[in-house]
PDB file of C-alpha atoms in Angstrom:
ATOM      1  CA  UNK S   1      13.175  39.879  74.244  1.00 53.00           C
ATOM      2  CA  UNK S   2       9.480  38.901  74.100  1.00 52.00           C
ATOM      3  CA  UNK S   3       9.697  39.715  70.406  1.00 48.00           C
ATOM      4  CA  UNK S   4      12.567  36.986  69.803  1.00 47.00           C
ATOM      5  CA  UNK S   5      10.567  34.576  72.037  1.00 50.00           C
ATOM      6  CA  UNK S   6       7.821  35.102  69.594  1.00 45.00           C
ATOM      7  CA  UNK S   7       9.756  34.892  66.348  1.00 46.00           C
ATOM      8  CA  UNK S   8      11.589  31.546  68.074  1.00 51.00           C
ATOM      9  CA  UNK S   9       7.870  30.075  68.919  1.00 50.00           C
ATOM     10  CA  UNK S  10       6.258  30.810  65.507  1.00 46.00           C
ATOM     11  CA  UNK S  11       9.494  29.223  63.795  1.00 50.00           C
ATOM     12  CA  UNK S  12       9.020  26.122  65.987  1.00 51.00           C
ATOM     13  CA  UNK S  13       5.334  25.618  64.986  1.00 55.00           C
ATOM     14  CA  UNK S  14       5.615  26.760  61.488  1.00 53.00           C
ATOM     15  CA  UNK S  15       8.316  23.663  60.587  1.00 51.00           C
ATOM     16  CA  UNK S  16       5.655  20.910  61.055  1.00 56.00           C
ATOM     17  CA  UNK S  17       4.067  22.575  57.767  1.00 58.00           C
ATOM     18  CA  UNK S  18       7.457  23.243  56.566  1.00 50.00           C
ATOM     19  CA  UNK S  19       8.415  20.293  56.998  1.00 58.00           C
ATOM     20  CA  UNK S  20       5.133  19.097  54.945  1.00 63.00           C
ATOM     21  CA  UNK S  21       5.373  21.137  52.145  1.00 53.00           C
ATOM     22  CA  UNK S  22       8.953  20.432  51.375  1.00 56.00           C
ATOM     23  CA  UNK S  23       7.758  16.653  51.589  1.00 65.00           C
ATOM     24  CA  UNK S  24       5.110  16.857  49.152  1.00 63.00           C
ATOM     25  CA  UNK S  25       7.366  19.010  46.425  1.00 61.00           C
ATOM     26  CA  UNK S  26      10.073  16.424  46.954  1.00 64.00           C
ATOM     27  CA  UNK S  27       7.647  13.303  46.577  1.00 68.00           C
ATOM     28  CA  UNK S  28       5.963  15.861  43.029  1.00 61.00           C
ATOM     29  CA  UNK S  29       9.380  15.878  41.654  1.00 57.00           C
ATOM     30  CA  UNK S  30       9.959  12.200  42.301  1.00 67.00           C
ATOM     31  CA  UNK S  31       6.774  11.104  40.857  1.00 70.00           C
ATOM     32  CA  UNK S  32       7.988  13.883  37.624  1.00 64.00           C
ATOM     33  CA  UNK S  33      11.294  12.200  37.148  1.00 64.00           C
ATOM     34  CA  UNK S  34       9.322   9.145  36.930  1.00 65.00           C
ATOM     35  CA  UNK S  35       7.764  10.204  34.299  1.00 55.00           C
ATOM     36  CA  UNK S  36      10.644  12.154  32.669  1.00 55.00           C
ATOM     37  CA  UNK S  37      11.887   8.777  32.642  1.00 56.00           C
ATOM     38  CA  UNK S  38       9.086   6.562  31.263  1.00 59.00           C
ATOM     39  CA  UNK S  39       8.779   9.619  28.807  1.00 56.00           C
ATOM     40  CA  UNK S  40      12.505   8.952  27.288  1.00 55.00           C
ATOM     41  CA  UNK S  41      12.561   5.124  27.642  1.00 56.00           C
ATOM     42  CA  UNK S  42       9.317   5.038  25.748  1.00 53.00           C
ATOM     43  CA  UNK S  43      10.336   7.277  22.875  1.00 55.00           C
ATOM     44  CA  UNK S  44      13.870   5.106  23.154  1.00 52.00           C
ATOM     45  CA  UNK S  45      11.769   2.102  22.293  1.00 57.00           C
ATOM     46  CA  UNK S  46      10.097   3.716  19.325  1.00 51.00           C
ATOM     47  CA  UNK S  47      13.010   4.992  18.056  1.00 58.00           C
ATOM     48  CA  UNK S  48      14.663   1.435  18.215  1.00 56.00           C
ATOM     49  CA  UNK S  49      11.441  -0.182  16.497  1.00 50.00           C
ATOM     50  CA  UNK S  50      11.444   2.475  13.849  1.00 46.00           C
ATOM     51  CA  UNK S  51      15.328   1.603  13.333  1.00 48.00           C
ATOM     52  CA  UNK S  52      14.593  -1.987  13.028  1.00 50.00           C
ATOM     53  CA  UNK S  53      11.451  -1.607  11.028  1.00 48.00           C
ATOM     54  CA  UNK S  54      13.506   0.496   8.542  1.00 48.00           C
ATOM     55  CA  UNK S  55      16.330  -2.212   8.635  1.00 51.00           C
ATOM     56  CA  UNK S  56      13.806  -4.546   8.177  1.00 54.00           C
ATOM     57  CA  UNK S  57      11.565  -2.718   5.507  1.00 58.00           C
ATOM     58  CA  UNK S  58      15.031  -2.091   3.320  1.00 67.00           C
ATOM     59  CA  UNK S  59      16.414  -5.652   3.447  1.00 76.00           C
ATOM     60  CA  UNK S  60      12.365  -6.595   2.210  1.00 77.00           C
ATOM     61  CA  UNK S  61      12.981  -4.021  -0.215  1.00 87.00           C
ATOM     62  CA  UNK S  62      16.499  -5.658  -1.427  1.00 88.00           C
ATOM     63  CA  UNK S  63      15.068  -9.037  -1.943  1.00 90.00           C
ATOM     64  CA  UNK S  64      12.085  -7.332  -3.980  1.00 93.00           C
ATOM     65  CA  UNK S  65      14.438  -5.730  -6.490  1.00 94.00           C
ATOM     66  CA  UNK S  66      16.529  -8.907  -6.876  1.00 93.00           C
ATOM     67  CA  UNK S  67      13.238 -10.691  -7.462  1.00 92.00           C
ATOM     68  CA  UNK S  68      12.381  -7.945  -9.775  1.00 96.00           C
ATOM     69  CA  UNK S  69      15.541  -7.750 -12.069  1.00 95.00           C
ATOM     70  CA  UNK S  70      15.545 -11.528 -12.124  1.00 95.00           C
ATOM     71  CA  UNK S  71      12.261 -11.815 -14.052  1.00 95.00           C
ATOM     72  CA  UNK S  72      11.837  -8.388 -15.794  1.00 96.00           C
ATOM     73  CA  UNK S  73      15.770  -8.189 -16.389  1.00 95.00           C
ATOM     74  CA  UNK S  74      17.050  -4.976 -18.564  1.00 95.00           C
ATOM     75  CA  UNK S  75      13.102  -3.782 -17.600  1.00 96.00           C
ATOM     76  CA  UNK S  76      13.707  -4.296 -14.395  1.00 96.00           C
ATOM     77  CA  UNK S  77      14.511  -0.419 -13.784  1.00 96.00           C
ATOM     78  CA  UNK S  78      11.309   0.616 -14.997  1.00 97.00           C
ATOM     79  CA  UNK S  79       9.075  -2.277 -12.320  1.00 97.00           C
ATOM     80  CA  UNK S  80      11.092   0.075  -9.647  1.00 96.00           C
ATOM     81  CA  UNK S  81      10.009   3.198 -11.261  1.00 97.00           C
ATOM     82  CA  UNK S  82       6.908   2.348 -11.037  1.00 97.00           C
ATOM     83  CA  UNK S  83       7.033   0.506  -7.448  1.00 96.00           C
ATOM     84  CA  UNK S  84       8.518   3.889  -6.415  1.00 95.00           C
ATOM     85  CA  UNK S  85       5.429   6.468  -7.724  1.00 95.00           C
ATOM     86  CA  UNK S  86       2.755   3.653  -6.394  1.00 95.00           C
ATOM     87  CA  UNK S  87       1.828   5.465  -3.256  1.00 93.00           C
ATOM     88  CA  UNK S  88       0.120   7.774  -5.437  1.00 91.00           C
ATOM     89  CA  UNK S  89      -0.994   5.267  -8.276  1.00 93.00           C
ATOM     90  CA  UNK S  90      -1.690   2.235  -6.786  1.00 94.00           C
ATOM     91  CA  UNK S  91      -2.051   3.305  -2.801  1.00 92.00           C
ATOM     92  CA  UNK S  92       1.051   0.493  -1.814  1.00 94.00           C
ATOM     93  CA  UNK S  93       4.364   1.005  -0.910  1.00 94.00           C
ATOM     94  CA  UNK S  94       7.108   0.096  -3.186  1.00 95.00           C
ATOM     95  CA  UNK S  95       7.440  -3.313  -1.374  1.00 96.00           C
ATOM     96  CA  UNK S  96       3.934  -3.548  -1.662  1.00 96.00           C
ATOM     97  CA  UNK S  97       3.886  -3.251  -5.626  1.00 96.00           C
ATOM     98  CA  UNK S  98       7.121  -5.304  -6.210  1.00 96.00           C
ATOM     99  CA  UNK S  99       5.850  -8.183  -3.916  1.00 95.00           C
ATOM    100  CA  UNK S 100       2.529  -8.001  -6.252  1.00 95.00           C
ATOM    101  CA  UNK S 101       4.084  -7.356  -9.623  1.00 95.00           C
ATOM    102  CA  UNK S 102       6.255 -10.590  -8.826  1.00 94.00           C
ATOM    103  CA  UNK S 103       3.552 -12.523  -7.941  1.00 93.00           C
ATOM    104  CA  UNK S 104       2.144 -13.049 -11.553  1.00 94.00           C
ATOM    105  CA  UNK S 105       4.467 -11.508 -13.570  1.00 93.00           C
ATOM    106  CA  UNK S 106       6.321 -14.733 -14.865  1.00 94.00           C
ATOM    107  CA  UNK S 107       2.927 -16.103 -16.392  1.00 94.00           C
ATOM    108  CA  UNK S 108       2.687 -12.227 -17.528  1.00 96.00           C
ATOM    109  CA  UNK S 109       5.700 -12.616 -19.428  1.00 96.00           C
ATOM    110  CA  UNK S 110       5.344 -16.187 -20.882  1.00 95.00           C
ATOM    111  CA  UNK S 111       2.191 -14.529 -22.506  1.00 95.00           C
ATOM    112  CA  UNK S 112       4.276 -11.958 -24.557  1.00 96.00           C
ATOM    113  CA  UNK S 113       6.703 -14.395 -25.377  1.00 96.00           C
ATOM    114  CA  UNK S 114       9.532 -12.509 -23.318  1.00 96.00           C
ATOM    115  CA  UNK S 115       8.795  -9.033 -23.884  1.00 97.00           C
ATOM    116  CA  UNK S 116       9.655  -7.927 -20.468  1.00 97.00           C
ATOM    117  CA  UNK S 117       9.572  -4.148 -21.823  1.00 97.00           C
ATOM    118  CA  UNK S 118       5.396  -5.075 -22.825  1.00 97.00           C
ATOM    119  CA  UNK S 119       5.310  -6.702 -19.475  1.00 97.00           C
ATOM    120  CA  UNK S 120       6.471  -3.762 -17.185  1.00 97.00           C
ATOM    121  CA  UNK S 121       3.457  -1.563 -18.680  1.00 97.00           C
ATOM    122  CA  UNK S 122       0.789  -4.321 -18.703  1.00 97.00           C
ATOM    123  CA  UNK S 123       2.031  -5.391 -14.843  1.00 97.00           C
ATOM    124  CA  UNK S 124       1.669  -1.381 -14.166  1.00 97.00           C
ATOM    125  CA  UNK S 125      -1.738  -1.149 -15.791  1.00 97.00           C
ATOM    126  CA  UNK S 126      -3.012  -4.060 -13.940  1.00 96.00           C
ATOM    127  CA  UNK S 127      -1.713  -3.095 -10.380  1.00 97.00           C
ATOM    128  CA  UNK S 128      -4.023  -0.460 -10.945  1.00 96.00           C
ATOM    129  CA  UNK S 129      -6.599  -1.567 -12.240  1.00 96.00           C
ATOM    130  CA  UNK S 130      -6.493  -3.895  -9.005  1.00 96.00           C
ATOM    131  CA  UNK S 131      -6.221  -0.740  -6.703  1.00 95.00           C
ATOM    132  CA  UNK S 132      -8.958   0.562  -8.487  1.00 95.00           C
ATOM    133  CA  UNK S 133     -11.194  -1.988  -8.321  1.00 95.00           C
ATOM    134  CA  UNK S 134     -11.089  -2.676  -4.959  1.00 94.00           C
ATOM    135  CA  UNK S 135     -11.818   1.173  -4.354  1.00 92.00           C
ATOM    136  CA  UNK S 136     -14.568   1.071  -5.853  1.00 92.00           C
ATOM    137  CA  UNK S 137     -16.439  -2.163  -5.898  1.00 91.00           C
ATOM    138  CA  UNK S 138     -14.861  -2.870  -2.385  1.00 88.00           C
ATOM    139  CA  UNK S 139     -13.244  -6.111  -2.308  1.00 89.00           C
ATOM    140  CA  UNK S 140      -9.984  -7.091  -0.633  1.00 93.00           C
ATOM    141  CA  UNK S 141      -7.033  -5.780  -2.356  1.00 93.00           C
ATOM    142  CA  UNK S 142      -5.972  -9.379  -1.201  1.00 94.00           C
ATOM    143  CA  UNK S 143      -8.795 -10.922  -3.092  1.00 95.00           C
ATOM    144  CA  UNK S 144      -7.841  -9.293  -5.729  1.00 95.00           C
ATOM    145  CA  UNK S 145      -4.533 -10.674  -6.146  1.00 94.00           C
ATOM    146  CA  UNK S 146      -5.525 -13.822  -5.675  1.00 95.00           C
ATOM    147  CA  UNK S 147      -7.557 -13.734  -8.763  1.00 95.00           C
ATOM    148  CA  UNK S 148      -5.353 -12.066 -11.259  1.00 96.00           C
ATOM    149  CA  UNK S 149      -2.716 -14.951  -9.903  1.00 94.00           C
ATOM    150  CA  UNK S 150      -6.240 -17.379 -10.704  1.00 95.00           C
ATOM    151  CA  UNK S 151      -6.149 -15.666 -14.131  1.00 95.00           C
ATOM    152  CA  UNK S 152      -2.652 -16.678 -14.944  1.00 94.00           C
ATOM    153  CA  UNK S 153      -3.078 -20.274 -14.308  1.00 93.00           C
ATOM    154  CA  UNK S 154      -6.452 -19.804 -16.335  1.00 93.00           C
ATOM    155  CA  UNK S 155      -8.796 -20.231 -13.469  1.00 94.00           C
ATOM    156  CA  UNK S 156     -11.149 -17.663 -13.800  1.00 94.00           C
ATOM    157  CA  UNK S 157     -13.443 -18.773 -10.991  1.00 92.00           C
ATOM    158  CA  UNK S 158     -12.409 -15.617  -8.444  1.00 94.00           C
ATOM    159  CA  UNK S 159     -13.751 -13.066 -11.293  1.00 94.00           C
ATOM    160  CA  UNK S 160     -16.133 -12.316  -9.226  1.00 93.00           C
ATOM    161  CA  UNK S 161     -13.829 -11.207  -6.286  1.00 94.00           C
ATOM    162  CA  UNK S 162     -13.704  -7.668  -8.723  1.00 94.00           C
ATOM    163  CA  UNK S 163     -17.258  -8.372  -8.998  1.00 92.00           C
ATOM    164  CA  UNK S 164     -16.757  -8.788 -12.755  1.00 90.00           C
ATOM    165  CA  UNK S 165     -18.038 -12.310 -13.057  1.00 84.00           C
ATOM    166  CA  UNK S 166     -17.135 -15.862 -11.871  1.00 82.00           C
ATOM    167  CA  UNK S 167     -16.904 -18.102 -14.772  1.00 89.00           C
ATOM    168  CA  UNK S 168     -14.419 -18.892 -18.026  1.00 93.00           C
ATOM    169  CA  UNK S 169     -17.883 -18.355 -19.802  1.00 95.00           C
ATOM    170  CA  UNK S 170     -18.021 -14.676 -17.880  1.00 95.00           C
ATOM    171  CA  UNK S 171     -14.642 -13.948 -18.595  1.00 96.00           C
ATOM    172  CA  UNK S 172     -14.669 -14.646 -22.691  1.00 96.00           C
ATOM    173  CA  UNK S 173     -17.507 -12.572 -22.384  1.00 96.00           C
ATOM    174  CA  UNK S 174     -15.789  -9.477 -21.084  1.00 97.00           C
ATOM    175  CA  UNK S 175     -12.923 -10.056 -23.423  1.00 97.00           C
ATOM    176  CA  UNK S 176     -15.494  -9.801 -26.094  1.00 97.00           C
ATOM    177  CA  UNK S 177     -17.285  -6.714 -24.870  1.00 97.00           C
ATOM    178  CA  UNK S 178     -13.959  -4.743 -24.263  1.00 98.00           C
ATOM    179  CA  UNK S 179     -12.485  -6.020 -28.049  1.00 98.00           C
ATOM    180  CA  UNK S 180     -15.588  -4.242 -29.443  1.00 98.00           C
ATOM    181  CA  UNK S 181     -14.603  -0.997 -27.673  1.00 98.00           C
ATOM    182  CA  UNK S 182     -12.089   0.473 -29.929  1.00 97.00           C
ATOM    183  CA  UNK S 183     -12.380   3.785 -28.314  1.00 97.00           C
ATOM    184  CA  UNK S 184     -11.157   2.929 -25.221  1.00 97.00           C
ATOM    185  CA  UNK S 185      -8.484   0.626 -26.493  1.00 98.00           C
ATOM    186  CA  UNK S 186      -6.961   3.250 -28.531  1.00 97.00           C
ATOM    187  CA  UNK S 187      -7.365   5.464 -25.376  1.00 96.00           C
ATOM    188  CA  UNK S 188      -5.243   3.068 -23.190  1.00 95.00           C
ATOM    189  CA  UNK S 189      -3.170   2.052 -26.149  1.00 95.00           C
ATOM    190  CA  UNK S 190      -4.110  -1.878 -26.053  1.00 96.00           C
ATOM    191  CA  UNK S 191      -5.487  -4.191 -28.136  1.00 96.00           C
ATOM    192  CA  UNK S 192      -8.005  -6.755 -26.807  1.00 98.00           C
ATOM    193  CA  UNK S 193      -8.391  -9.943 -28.555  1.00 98.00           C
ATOM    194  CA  UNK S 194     -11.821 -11.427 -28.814  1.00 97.00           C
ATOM    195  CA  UNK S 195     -10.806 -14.963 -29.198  1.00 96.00           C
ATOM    196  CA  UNK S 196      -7.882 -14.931 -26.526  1.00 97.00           C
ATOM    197  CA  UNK S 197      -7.742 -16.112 -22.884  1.00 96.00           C
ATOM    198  CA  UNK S 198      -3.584 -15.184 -22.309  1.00 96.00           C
ATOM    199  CA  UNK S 199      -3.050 -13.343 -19.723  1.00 96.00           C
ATOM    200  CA  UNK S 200      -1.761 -10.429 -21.058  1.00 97.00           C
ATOM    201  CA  UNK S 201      -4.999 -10.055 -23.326  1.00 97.00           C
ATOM    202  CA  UNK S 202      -7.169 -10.586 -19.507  1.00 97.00           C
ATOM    203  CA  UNK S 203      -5.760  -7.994 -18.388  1.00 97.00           C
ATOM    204  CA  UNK S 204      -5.874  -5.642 -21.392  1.00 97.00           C
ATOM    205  CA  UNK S 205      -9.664  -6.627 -21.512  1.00 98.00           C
ATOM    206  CA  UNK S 206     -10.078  -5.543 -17.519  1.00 97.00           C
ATOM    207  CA  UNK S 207      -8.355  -2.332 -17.877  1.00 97.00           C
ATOM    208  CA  UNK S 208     -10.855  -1.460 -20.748  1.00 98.00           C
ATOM    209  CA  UNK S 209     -14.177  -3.064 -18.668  1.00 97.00           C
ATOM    210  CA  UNK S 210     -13.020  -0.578 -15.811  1.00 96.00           C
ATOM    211  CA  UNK S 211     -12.647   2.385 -17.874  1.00 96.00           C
ATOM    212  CA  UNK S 212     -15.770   1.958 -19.847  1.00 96.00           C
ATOM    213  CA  UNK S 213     -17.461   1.556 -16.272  1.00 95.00           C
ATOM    214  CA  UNK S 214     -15.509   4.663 -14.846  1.00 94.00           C
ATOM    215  CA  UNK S 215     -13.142   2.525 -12.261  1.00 93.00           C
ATOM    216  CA  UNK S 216     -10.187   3.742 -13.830  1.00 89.00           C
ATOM    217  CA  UNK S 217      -8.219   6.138 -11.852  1.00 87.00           C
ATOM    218  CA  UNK S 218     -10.468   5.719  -8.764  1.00 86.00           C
ATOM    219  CA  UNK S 219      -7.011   5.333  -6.692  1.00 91.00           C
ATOM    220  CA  UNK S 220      -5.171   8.080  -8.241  1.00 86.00           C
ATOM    221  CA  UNK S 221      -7.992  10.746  -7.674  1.00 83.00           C
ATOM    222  CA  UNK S 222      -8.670   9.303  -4.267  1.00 73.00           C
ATOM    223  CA  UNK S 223      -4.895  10.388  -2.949  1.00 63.00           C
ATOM    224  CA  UNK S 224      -4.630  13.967  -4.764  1.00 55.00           C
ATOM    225  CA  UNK S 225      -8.831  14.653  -3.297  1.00 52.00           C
ATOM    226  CA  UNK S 226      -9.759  13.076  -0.268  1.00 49.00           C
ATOM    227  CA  UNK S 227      -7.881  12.914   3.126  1.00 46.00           C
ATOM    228  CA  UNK S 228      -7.863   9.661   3.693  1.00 49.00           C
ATOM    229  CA  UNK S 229      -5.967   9.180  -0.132  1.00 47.00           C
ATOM    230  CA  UNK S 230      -3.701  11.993   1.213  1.00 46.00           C
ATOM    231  CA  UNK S 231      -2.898  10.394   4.502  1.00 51.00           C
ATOM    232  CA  UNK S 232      -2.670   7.166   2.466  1.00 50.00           C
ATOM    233  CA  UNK S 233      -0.399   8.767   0.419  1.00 48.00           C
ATOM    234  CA  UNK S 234       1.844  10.840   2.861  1.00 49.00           C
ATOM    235  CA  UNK S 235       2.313   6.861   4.804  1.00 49.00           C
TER     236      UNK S 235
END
């Protein structure tokens, strides 16, 4: 008997901590639904912005082509050729090279009288050389743009946002320098003319400054070398 009085007394004092301890786990595996549940609403919300930036990113990408077939026409497959390998030429998105290549490309095609098939490849080059000059001589990609768009209205004052020069006076000059380099020309497979300010023949003249000065490429080598071009890249 004194043994069950025992047993009956220690069960008794021991459910205070009982008691306690089943309180606690209960009020842990509150707090861990908690945040079982912030856990899935937050990685619902991602998933839903992902969705929508997708959506969002495609119907971009839509417009881009329609913009892109409009001016390059039968071309037009070849601009999204290129838009699609730019991530590893040019460091942009596809969006990101259509939205450029559109941006100057109807000046780029008044200057070789229509050839959209010419204009594809010197749009191409040009992207690049843009990518590559802002690698290396870090500008703004942005401030880049704007002065290839300068260079098609034949304002040549933002030359020196690829730290190239700032001046029509600056600019004849490098199309003279790069029409004297033969080498190069026939390496890129352009012809510069010394006595032309088109747009077509700017650009030309730019691919063949940067190559003589060892831009050319800069992007390129940057995504297949370094981590930062991979990651670049792999985005």
């Amino acid at each position: 008997m004194e043994i069950f009085k025992l047993i009956g007394k220690l069960s008794i004092d021991g459910l205070p901590q009982a008691e306690s301890a089943m309180s606690k786990i209960g009020g842990a595996a509150t707090k861990m639904g908690k945040v079982v549940a912030a856990g899935v609403a937050a990685g619902a919300a991602a998933i839903t912005k992902m969705a929508k930036d997708a959506v969002d990113s495609y119907a971009e990408y839509e417009q881009l082509v329609g913009g892109v077939e409009t001016l390059f026409k039968e071309s037009g497959d070849k601009v999204q050729e290129y838009a699609q390998n730019a991530y590893k030429t040019a460091g942009m998105s596809a969006n990101e090279y259509m939205e450029t290549v559109t941006s100057f490309s109807a000046s780029l095609i008044q200057s070789l009288d229509g050839d959209t098939a010419a204009a594809a490849e010197v749009a191409n080059r040009a992207i690049i050389d843009m990518s590559d000059n802002a690698n290396k001589m870090g500008s703004s990609m942005e401030s880049i743009q704007n002065a290839y768009q300068g260079f098609a209205k034949q304002n040549f004052t933002m030359l020196d946002n690829l730290k190239l020069g700032g001046t029509k006076t600056e600019m004849e000059r490098l199309i003279a320098d790069a029409a004297k380099m033969k080498g190069i020309q026939e390496e890129l497979g352009v012809t510069v003319d010394a006595n032309s300010l088109s747009f077509d023949n700017i650009a030309n003249a730019i691919s063949v400054v940067q190559k003589n000065m060892g831009i050319a490429n800069a992007t390129a080598e940057e995504a297949d070398t370094t981590i930062q071009g991979s990651a670049a890249s792999m985005k």
